[in-house]
Structure formats: structure tokens, C-alpha cells
PDB file of C-alpha atoms in Angstrom:
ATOM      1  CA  UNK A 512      70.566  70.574-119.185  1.00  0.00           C
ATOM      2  CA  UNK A 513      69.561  66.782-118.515  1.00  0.00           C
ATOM      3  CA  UNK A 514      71.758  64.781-120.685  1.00  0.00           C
ATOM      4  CA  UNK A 515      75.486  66.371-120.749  1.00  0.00           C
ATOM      5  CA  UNK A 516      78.290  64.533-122.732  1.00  0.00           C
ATOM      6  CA  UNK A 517      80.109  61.936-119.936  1.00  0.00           C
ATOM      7  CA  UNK A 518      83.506  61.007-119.298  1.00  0.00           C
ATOM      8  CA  UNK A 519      84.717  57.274-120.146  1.00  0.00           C
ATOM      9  CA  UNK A 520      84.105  54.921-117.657  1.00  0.00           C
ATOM     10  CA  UNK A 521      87.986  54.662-117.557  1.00  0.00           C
ATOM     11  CA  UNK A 522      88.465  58.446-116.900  1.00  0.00           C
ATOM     12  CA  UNK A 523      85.184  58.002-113.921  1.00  0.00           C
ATOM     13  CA  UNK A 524      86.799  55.182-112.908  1.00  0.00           C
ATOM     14  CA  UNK A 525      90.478  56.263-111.932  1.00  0.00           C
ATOM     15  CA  UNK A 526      88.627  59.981-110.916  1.00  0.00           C
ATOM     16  CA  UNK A 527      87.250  58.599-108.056  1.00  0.00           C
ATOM     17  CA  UNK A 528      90.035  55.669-107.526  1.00  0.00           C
ATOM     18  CA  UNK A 529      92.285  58.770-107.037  1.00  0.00           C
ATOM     19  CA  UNK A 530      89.429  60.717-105.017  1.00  0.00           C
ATOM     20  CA  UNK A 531      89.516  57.811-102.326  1.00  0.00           C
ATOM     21  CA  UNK A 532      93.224  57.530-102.252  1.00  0.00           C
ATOM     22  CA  UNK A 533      93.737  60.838-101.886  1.00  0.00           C
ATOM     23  CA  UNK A 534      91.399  61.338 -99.079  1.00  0.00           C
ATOM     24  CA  UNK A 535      92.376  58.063 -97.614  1.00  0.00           C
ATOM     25  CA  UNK A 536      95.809  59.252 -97.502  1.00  0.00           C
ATOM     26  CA  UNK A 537      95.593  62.628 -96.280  1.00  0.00           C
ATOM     27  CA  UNK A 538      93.473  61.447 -93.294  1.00  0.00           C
ATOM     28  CA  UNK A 539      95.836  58.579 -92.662  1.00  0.00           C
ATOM     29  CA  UNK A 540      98.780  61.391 -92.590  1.00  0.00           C
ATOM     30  CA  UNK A 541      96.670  63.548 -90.251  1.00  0.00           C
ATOM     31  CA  UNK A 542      95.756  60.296 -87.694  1.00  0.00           C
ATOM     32  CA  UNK A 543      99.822  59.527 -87.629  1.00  0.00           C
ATOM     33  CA  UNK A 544     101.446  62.068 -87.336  1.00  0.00           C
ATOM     34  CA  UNK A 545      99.690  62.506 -83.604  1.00  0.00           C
ATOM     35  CA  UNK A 546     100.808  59.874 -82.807  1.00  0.00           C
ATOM     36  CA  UNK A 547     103.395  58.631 -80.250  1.00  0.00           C
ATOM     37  CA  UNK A 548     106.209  56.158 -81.664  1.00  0.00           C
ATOM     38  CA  UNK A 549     104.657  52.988 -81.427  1.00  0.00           C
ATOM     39  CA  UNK A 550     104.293  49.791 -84.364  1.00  0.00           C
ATOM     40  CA  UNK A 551     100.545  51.101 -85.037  1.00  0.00           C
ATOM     41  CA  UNK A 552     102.244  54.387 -86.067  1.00  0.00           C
ATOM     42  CA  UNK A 553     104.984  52.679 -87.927  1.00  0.00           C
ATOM     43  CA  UNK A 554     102.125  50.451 -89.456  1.00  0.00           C
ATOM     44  CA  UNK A 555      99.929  53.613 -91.032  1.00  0.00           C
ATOM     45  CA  UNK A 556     103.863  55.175 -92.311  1.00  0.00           C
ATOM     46  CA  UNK A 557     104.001  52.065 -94.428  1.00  0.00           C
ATOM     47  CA  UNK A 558     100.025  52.344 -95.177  1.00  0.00           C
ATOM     48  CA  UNK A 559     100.843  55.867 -96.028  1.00  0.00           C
ATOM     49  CA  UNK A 560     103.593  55.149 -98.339  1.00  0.00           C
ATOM     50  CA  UNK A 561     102.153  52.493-100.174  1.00  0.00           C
ATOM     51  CA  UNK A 562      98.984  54.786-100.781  1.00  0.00           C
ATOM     52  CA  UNK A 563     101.714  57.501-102.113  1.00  0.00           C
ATOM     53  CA  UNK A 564     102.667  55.185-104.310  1.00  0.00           C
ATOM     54  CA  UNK A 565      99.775  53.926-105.824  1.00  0.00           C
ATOM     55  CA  UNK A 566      98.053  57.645-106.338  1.00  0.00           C
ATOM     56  CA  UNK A 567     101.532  57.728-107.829  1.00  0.00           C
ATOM     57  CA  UNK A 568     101.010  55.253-110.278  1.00  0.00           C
ATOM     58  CA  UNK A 569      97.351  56.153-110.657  1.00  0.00           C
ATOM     59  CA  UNK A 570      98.183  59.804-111.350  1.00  0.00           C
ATOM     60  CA  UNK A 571     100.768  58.753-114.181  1.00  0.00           C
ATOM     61  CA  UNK A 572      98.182  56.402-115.936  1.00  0.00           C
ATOM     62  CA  UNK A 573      95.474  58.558-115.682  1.00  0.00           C
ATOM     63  CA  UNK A 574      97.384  61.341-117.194  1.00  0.00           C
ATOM     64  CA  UNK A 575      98.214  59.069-120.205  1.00  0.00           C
ATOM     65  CA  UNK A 576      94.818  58.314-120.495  1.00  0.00           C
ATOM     66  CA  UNK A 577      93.967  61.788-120.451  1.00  0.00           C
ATOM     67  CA  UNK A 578      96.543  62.358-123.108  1.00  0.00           C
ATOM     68  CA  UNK A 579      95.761  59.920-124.989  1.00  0.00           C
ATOM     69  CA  UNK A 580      91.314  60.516-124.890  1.00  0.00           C
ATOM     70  CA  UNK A 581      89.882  63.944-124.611  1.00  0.00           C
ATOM     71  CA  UNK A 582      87.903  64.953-122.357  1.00  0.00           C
ATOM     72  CA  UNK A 583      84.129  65.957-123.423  1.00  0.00           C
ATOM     73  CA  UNK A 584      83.709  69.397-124.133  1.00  0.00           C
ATOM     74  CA  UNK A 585      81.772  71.703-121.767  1.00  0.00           C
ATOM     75  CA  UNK A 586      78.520  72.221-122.633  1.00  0.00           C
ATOM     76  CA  UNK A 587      77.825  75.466-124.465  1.00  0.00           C
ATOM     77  CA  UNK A 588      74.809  76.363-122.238  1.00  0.00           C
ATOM     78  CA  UNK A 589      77.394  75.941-119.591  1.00  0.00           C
ATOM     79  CA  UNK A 590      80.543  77.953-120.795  1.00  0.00           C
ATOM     80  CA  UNK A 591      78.392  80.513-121.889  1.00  0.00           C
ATOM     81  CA  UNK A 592      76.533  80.908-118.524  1.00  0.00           C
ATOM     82  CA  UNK A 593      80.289  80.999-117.069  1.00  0.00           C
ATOM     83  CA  UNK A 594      81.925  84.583-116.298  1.00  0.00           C
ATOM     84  CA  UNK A 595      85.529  84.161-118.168  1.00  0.00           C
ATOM     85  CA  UNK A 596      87.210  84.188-114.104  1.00  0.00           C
ATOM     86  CA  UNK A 597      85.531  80.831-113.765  1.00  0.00           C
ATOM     87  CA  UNK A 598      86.504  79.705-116.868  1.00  0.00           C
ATOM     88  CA  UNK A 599      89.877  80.489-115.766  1.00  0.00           C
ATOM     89  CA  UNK A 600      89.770  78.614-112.370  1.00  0.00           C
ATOM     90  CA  UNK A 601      88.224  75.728-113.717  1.00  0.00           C
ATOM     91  CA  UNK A 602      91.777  75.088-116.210  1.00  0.00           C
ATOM     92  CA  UNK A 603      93.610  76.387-113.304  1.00  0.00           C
ATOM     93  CA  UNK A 604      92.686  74.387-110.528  1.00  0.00           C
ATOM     94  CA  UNK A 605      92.690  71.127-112.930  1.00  0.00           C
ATOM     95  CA  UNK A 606      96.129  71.813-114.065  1.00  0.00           C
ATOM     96  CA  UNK A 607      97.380  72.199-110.418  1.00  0.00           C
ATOM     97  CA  UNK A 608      95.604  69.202-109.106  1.00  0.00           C
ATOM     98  CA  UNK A 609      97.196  67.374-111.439  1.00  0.00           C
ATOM     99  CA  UNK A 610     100.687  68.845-111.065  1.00  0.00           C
ATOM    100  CA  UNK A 611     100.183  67.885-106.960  1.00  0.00           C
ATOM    101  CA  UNK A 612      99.225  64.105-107.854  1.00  0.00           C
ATOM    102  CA  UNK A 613     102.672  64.030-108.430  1.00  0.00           C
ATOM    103  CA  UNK A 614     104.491  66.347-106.531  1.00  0.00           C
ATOM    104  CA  UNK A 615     103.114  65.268-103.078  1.00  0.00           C
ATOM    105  CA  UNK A 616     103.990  61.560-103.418  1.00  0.00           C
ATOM    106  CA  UNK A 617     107.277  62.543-105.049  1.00  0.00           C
ATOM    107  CA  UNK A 618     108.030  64.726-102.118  1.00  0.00           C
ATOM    108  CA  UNK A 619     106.799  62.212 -99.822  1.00  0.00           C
ATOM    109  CA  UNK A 620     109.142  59.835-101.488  1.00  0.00           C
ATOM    110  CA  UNK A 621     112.318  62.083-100.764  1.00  0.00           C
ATOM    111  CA  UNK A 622     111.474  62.952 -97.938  1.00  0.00           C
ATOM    112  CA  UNK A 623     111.356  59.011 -96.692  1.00  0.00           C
ATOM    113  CA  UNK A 624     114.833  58.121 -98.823  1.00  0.00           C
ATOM    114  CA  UNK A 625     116.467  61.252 -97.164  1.00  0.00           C
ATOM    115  CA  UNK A 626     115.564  60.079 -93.585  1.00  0.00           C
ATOM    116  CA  UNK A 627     117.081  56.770 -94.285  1.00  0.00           C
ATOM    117  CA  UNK A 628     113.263  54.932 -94.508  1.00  0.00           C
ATOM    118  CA  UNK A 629     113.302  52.788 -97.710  1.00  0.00           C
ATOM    119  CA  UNK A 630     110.140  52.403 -99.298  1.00  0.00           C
ATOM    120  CA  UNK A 631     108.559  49.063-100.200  1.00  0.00           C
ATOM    121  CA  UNK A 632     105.516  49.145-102.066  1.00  0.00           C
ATOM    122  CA  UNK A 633     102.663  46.572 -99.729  1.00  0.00           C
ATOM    123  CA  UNK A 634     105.553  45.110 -98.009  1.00  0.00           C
ATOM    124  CA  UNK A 635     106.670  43.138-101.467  1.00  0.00           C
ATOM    125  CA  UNK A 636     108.112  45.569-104.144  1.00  0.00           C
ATOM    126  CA  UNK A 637     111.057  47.711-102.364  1.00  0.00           C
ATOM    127  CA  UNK A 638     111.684  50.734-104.536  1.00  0.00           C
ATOM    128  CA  UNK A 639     114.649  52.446-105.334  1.00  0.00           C
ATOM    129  CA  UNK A 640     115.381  55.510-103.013  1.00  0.00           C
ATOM    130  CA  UNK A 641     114.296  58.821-104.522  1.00  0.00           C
ATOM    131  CA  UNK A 642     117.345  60.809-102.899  1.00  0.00           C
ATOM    132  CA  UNK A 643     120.490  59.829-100.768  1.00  0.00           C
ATOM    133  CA  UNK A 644     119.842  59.390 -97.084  1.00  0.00           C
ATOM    134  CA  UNK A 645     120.861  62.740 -95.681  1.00  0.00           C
ATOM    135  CA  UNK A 646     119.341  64.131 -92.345  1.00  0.00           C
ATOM    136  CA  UNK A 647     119.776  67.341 -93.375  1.00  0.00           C
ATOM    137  CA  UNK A 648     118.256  67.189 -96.416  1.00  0.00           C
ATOM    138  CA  UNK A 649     114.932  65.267 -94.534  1.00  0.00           C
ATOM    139  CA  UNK A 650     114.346  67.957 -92.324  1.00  0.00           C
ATOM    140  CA  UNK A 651     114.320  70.675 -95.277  1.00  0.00           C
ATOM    141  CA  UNK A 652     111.606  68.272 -97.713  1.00  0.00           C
ATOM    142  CA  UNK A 653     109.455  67.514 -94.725  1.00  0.00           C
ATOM    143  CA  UNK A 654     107.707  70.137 -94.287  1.00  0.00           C
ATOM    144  CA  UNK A 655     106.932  70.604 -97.764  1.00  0.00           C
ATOM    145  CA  UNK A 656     104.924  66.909 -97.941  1.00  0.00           C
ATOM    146  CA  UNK A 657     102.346  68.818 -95.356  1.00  0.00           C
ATOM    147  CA  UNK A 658     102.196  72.103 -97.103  1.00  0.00           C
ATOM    148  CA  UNK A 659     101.789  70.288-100.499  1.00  0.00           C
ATOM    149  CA  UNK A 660      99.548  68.020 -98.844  1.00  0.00           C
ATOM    150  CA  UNK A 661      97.555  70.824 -97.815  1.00  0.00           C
ATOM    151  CA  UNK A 662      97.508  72.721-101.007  1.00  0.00           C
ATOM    152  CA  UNK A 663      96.190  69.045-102.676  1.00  0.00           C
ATOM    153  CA  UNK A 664      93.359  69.159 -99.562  1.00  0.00           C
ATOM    154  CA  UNK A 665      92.667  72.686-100.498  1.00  0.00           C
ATOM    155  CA  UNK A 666      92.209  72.587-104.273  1.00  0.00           C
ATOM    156  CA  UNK A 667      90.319  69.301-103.718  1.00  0.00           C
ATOM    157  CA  UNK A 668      87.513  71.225-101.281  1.00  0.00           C
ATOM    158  CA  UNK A 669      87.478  74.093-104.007  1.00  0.00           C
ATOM    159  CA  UNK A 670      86.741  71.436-106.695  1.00  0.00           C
ATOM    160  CA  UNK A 671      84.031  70.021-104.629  1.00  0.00           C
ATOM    161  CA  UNK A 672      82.429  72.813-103.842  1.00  0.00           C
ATOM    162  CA  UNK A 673      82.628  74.130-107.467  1.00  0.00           C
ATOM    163  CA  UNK A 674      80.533  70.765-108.318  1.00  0.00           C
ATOM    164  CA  UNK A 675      78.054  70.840-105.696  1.00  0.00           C
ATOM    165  CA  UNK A 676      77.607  74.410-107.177  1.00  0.00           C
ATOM    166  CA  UNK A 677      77.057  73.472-110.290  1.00  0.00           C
ATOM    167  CA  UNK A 678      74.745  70.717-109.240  1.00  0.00           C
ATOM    168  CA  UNK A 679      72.571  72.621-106.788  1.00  0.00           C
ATOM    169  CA  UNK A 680      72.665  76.326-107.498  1.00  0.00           C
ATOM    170  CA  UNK A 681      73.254  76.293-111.338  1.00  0.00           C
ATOM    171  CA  UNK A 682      71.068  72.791-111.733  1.00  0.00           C
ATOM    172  CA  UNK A 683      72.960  72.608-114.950  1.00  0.00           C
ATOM    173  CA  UNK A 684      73.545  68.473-114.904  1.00  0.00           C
ATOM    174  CA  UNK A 685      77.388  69.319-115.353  1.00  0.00           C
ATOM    175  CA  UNK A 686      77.838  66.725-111.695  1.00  0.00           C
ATOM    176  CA  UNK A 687      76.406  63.808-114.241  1.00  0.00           C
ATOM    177  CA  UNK A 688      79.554  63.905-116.209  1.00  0.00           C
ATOM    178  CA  UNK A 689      81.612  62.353-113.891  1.00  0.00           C
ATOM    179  CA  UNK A 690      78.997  60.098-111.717  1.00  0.00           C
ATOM    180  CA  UNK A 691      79.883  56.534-111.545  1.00  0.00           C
ATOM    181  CA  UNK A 692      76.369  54.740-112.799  1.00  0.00           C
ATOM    182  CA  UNK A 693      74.637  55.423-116.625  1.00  0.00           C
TER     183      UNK A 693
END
């Protein structure tokens, strides 16, 4: 298959956008969370935060987009070479990766409000606080950031590899449909 039907440049566009934030801010999470109380760990909290925020806002637009502009169809060469399990994971895993663009800045979000930590989007916009400050409360929703987190990191390596399968063992041109470029 050498020409398969693309995504808009829009819907390319805020993939990767959320591709980079995403990775950016799970790695950022990892790095801090090692570290001892200092400002350069208070620093990469707000860094952290504000990327929450804008995958945030990224994940809502790009949802409306999606909405709003369907996506091109798989190719039939491709959904017919596909055993129906595949076909299966493929809506699965989208629907959940789109569910935890939300749900891990959201929790993220409580979790900071419920410790007491306000958040204020690049040190200019403060926003509203997500939940009542309550310690208790903190120490039940943090965990769940990570093990959201986790599950986002997770579902993002199965989505990889599923690509980079599709690109080098099925050679089916199905990676071209998302590639920034013409």
C-alpha cells in the first residue's frame, strides 16, 4: 500500500503536540519525584503542572476536532489483513488513551488542590482548585496520578509498537497516515 488516506494536518498536528507533552511530562514526573526538596524540584512541580494543563487543554480540543472531522477510514487491504482481536485493540487502546488524556491531568489536578498546592497555569493564569484542600484526601488521589500515569506510558508503548509493526513487519504504509511532512 503506498499512498493510504492521511489525517488533517490539524489532527497530525495536535497527535504529536500531545505525543511530546505527554512524554515530556511523564519523564519530568519520573526526574522529580527523586528528588530531594529543593527550588529545582519545586521548579519541575510547576513545569509539571503547567504541562498537565496544557495536554489538558490539548486533549479537549483535539477531541472536538475529532468530533467534529472523521478520521480516514482504514484501508481495506489493511482491515482485511487484520485478525478481528486486533481490530478490537486498535478501538480499544484509542478509546482508553483518550479517556487517560484526561483523567491523568484531572487527577493530577486534585491531587495538587487537595494538598493545598494551587495551580497557576506558566506562572500567569491561577486556576480554580479542582477539590478542597484536604490532607487526607491528597494522600488517597496520589497514588492514582502514578498508576494512571503509568497506564498512559503503557498504552502509549503498545501504540508504538503496534505502528512500528505495521510499518516494518506488515510494510503496509498505514505509519504514513499520521507522519508530519506530505
Amino acid at each position: 500500500m503506498n499512498n493510504p488516506a492521511r489525517y488533517t494536518g490539524l489532527a497530525i498536528a495536535f497527535h504529536w503536540l500531545l505525543a511530546i507533552a505527554i512524554i515530556g511530562a511523564f519523564g519530568v514526573g519520573l526526574y522529580m519525584t527523586g528528588l530531594q526538596m529543593s527550588p529545582t524540584r519545586l521548579k519541575l512541580y510547576n513545569w509539571h503542572k503547567w504541562a498537565g494543563v496544557t495536554i489538558l487543554a490539548l486533549s479537549a480540543l483535539r477531541l472536538l476536532w475529532r468530533l467534529t472531522h472523521r478520521p480516514p477510514e482504514l484501508p481495506a487491504a489493511v482491515l482485511s489483513a487484520m485478525p478481528a482481536w486486533q481490530r478490537s485493540a486498535h478501538h480499544g487502546t484509542h478509546a482508553l488513551l483518550y479517556l487517560l488524556f484526561f483523567a491523568v491531568p484531572l487527577v493530577g489536578w486534585a491531587y495538587s488542590s487537595a494538598a493545598g498546592f494551587p495551580v497557576v497555569w506558566f506562572g500567569v493564569l491561577p486556576l480554580p482548585d479542582f477539590v478542597p484542600a484536604d490532607k487526607a484526601l491528597a494522600e488517597a488521589i496520589k497514588p492514582w496520578h502514578g498508576r494512571l500515569a503509568y497506564a498512559l506510558a503503557a498504552l502509549v508503548v503498545l501504540h508504538v509498537a503496534a505502528a512500528l509493526k505495521h510499518q516494518f513487519i506488515d510494510r503496509d504504509g498505514l505509519l504514513s497516515r499520521m507522519a508530519p511532512g506530505r
